[in-house]
Tab-separated table of C-alpha atoms in Angstrom:
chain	number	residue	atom	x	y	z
A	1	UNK	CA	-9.879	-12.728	11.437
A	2	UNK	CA	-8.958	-9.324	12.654
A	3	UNK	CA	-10.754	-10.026	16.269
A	4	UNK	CA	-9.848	-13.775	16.791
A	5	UNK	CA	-5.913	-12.249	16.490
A	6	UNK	CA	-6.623	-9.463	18.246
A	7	UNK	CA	-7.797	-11.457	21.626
A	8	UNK	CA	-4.682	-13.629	20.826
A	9	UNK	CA	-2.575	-10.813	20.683
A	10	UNK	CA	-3.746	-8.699	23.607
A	11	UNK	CA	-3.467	-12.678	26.230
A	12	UNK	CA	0.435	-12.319	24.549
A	13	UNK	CA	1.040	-9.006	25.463
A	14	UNK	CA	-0.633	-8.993	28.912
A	15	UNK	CA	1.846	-11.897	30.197
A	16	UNK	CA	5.055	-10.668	28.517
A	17	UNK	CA	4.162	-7.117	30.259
A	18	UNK	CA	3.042	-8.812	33.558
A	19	UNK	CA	6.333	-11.345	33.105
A	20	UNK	CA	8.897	-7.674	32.784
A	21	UNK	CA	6.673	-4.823	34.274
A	22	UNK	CA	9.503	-4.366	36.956
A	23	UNK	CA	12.320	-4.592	34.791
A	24	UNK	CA	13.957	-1.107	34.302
A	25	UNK	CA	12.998	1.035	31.740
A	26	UNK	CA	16.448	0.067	29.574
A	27	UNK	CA	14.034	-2.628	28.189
A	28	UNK	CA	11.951	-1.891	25.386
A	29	UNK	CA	8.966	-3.835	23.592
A	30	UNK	CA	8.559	-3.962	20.084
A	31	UNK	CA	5.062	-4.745	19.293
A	32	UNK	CA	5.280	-6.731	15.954
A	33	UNK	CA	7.996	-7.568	13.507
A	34	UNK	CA	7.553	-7.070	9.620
A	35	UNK	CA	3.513	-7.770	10.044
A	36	UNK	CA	2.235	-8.670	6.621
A	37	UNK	CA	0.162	-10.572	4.602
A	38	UNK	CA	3.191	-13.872	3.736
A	39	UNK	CA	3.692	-14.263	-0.248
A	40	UNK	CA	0.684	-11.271	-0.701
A	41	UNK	CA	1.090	-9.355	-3.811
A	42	UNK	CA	1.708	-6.258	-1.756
A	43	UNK	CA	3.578	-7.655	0.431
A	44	UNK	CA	7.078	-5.897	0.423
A	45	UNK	CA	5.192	-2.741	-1.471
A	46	UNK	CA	3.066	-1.399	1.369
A	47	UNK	CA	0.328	-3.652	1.835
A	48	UNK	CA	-3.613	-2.747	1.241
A	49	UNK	CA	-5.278	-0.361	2.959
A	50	UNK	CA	-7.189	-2.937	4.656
A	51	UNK	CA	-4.124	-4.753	6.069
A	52	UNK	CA	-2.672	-1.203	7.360
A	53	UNK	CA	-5.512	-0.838	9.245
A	54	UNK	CA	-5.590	-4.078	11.155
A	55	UNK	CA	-1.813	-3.069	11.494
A	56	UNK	CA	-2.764	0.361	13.233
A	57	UNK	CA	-5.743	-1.255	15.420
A	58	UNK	CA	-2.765	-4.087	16.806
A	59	UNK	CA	-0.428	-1.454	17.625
A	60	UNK	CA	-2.971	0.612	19.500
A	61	UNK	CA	-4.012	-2.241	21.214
A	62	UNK	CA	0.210	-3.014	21.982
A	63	UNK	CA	0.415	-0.188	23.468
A	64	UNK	CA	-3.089	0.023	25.642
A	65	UNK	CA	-2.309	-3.021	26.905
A	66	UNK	CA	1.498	-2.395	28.579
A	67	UNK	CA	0.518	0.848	29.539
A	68	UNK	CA	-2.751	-0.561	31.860
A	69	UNK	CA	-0.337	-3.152	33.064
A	70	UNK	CA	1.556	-1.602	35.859
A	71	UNK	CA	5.073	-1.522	37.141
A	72	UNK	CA	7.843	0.415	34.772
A	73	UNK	CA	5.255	-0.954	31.965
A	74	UNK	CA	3.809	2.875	32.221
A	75	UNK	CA	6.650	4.806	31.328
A	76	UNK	CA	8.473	1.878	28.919
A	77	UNK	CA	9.273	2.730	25.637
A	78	UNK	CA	7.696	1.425	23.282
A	79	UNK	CA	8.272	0.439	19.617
A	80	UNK	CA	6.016	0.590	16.909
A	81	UNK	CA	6.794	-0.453	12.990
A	82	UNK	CA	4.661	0.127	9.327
A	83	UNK	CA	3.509	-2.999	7.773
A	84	UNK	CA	6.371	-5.361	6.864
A	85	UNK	CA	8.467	-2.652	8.803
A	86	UNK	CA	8.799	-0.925	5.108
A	87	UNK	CA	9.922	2.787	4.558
A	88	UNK	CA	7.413	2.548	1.153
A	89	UNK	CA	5.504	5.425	0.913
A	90	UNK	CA	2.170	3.774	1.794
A	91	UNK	CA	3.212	1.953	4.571
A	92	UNK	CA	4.116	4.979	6.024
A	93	UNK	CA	1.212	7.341	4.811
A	94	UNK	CA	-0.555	4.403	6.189
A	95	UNK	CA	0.177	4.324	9.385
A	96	UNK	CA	-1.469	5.683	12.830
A	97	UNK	CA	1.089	6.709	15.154
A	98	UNK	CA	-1.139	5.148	18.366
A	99	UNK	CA	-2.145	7.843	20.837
A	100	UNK	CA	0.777	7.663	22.875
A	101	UNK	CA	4.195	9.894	23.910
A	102	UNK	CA	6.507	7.202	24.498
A	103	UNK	CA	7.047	5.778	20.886
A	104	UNK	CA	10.266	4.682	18.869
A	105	UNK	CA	9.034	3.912	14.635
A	106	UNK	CA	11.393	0.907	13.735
A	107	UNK	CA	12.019	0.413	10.131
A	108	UNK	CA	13.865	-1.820	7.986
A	109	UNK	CA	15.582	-0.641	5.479
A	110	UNK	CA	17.392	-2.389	2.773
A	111	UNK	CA	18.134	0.114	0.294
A	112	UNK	CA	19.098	0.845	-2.487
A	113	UNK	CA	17.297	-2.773	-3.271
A	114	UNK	CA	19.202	-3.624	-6.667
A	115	UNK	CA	22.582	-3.112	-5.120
A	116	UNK	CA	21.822	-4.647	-1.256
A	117	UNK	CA	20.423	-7.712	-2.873
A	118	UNK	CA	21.489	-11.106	-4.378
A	119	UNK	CA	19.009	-11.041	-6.262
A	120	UNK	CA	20.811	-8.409	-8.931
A	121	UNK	CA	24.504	-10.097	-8.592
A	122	UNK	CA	25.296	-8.241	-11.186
A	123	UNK	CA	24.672	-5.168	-9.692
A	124	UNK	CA	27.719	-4.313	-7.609
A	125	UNK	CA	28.839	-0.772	-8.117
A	126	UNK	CA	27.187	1.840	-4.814
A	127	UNK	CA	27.136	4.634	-7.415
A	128	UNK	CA	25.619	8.473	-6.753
A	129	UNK	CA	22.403	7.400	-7.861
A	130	UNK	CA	22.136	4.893	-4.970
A	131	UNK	CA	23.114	7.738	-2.896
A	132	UNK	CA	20.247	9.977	-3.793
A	133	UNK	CA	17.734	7.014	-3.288
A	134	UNK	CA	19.492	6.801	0.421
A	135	UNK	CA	19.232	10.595	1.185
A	136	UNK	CA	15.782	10.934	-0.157
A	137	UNK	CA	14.400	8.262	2.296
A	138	UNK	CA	16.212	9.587	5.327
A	139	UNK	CA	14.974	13.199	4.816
A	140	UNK	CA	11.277	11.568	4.298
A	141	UNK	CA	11.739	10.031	7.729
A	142	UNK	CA	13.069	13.031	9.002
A	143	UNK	CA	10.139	15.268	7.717
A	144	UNK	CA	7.748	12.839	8.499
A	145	UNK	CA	8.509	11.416	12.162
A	146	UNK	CA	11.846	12.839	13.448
A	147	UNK	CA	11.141	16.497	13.428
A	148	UNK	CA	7.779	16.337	14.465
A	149	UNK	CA	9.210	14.399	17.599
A	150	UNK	CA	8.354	10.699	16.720
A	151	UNK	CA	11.934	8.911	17.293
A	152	UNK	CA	12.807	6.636	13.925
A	153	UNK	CA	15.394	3.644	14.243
A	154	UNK	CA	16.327	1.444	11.040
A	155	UNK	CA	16.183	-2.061	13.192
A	156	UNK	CA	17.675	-3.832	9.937
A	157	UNK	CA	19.962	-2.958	7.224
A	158	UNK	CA	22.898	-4.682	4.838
A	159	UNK	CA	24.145	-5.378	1.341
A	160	UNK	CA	24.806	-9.074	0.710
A	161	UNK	CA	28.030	-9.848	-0.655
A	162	UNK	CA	28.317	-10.210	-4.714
A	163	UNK	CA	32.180	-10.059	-3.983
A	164	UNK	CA	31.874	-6.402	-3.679
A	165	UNK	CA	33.718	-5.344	-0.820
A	166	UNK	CA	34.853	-1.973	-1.655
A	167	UNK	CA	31.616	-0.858	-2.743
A	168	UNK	CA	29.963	-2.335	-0.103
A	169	UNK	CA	32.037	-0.779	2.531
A	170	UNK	CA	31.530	2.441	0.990
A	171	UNK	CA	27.720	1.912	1.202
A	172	UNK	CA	27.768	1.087	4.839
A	173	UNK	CA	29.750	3.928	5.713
A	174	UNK	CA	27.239	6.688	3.624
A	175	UNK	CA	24.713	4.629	4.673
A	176	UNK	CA	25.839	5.509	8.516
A	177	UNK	CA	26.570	8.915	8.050
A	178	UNK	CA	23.392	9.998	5.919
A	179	UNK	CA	21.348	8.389	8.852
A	180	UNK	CA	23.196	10.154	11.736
A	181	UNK	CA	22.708	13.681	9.641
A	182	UNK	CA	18.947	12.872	10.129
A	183	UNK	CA	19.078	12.098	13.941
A	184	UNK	CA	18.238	8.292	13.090
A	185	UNK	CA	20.423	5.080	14.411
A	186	UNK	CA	20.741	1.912	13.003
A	187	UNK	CA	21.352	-1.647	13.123
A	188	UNK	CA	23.264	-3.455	10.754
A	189	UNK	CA	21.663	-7.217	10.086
A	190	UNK	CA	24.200	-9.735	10.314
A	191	UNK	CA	23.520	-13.077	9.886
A	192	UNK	CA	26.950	-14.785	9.978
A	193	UNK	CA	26.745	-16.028	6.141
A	194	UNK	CA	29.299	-14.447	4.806
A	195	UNK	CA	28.655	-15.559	0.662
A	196	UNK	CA	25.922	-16.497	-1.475
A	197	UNK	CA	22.487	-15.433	-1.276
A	198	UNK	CA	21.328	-14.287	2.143
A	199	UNK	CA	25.348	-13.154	2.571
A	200	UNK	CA	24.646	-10.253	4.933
A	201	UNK	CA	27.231	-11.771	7.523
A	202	UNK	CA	30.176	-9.556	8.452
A	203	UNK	CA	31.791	-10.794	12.063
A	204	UNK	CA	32.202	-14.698	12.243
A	205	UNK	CA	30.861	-15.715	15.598
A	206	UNK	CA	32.725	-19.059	15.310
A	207	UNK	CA	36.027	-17.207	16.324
A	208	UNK	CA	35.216	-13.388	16.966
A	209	UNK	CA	37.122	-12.631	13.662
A	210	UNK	CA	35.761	-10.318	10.831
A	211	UNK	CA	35.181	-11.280	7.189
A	212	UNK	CA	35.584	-8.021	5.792
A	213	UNK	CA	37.735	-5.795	7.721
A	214	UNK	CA	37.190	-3.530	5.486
A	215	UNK	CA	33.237	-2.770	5.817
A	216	UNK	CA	34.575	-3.001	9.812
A	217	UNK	CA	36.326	-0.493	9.235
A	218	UNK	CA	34.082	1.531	6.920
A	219	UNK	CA	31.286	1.376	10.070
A	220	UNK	CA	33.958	2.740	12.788
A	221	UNK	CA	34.934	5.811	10.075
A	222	UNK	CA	30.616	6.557	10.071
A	223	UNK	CA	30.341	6.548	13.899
A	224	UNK	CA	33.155	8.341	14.999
């Protein structure tokens, strides 16, 4: 259904750039979040060729479609992802950088898997192995996109809590550091669950305290 979306897609885009076109250039548009194929086999592994290339022909079509629309729209930034956003090697290989100099790749990034995730509760200790997983990705991203001047941001990272703290504090803080050595910034995802599965929360928004000072102050030691 490829064309049906694409018409969709392109009416969406025209009114949100029409809607913001004079809005400074501090705003940026982010053309499509995690696009994948839901409950796919390759979902969270790269995707098919086939569904990278729909990917590719969307983004393209993003970013013709703000740029013809006037206003700041021309010199916006723009931000493109890989399908579901991954940093797996296909999804990258896969994708088409749209012809375009304006571009930010967004990427989310929750790695190493086994220790970020409920999933493995078991699986608690950030060890040097983890480490190497972490600084093999970022100098990928780096080769591939940052030093050939394509901007990279990871738009979503965490470890979920499997009452871990100290080892999760140390992750965030290598995690930090071994992205700013590569030139890329991040965004930590917090969803304000603090335990259990889908535990990625780390400030409580009920009463502006933290749940971990800790990992708080693991993230001020990596950006300072």
């Amino acid at each position: 259904k490829e064309e049906e979306v694409t018409e969709k897609y392109i009416k969406i885009w025209t009114q949100i750039a029409e809607r913001f076109k004079n809005y400074d250039t501090k705003l940026l548009f982010e053309g499509l979040n995690e696009p994948r194929i839901v409950g796919s086999d390759d979902e969270w592994t790269g995707g098919t060729a086939e569904e990278r290339d729909v990917i590719n022909h969307l983004l393209q079509a993003f970013v013709d479609t703000v740029r013809n629309s006037g206003g700041n729209n021309s010199m916006r930034t723009l931000v493109i992802t890989t399908q579901a956003a991954s940093v797996n090697e296909s999804a990258l290989n896969g994708l088409v950088i749209p012809d375009d100099d304006n571009l930010i790749l967004s990427l989310h990034h929750y790695a190493p898997w086994k220790f970020t995730s409920y999933e493995f509760k078991d699986v608690k200790v950030f060890t040097k192995s983890d480490q190497e997983e972490l600084n093999y990705e970022f100098d990928m991203l780096k080769s591939k996109f940052v030093d050939k001047g394509i901007p990279v941001i990871i738009g979503e990272f965490g470890a979920e809590n499997k009452d871990n703290t100290a080892d999760r504090a140390a992750y965030y803080q290598y995690y930090l550091e071994a992205a700013a050595e590569r030139g890329i910034p991040c965004f930590i995802w917090d969803n304000n669950t603090p335990e259990g599965e889908g535990s990625y929360g780390i400030f409580n928004r009920s009463d502006c305290s933290w749940y971990y000072p800790e990992i708080l102050e693991a993230i001020q030691n990596a950006i300072r």
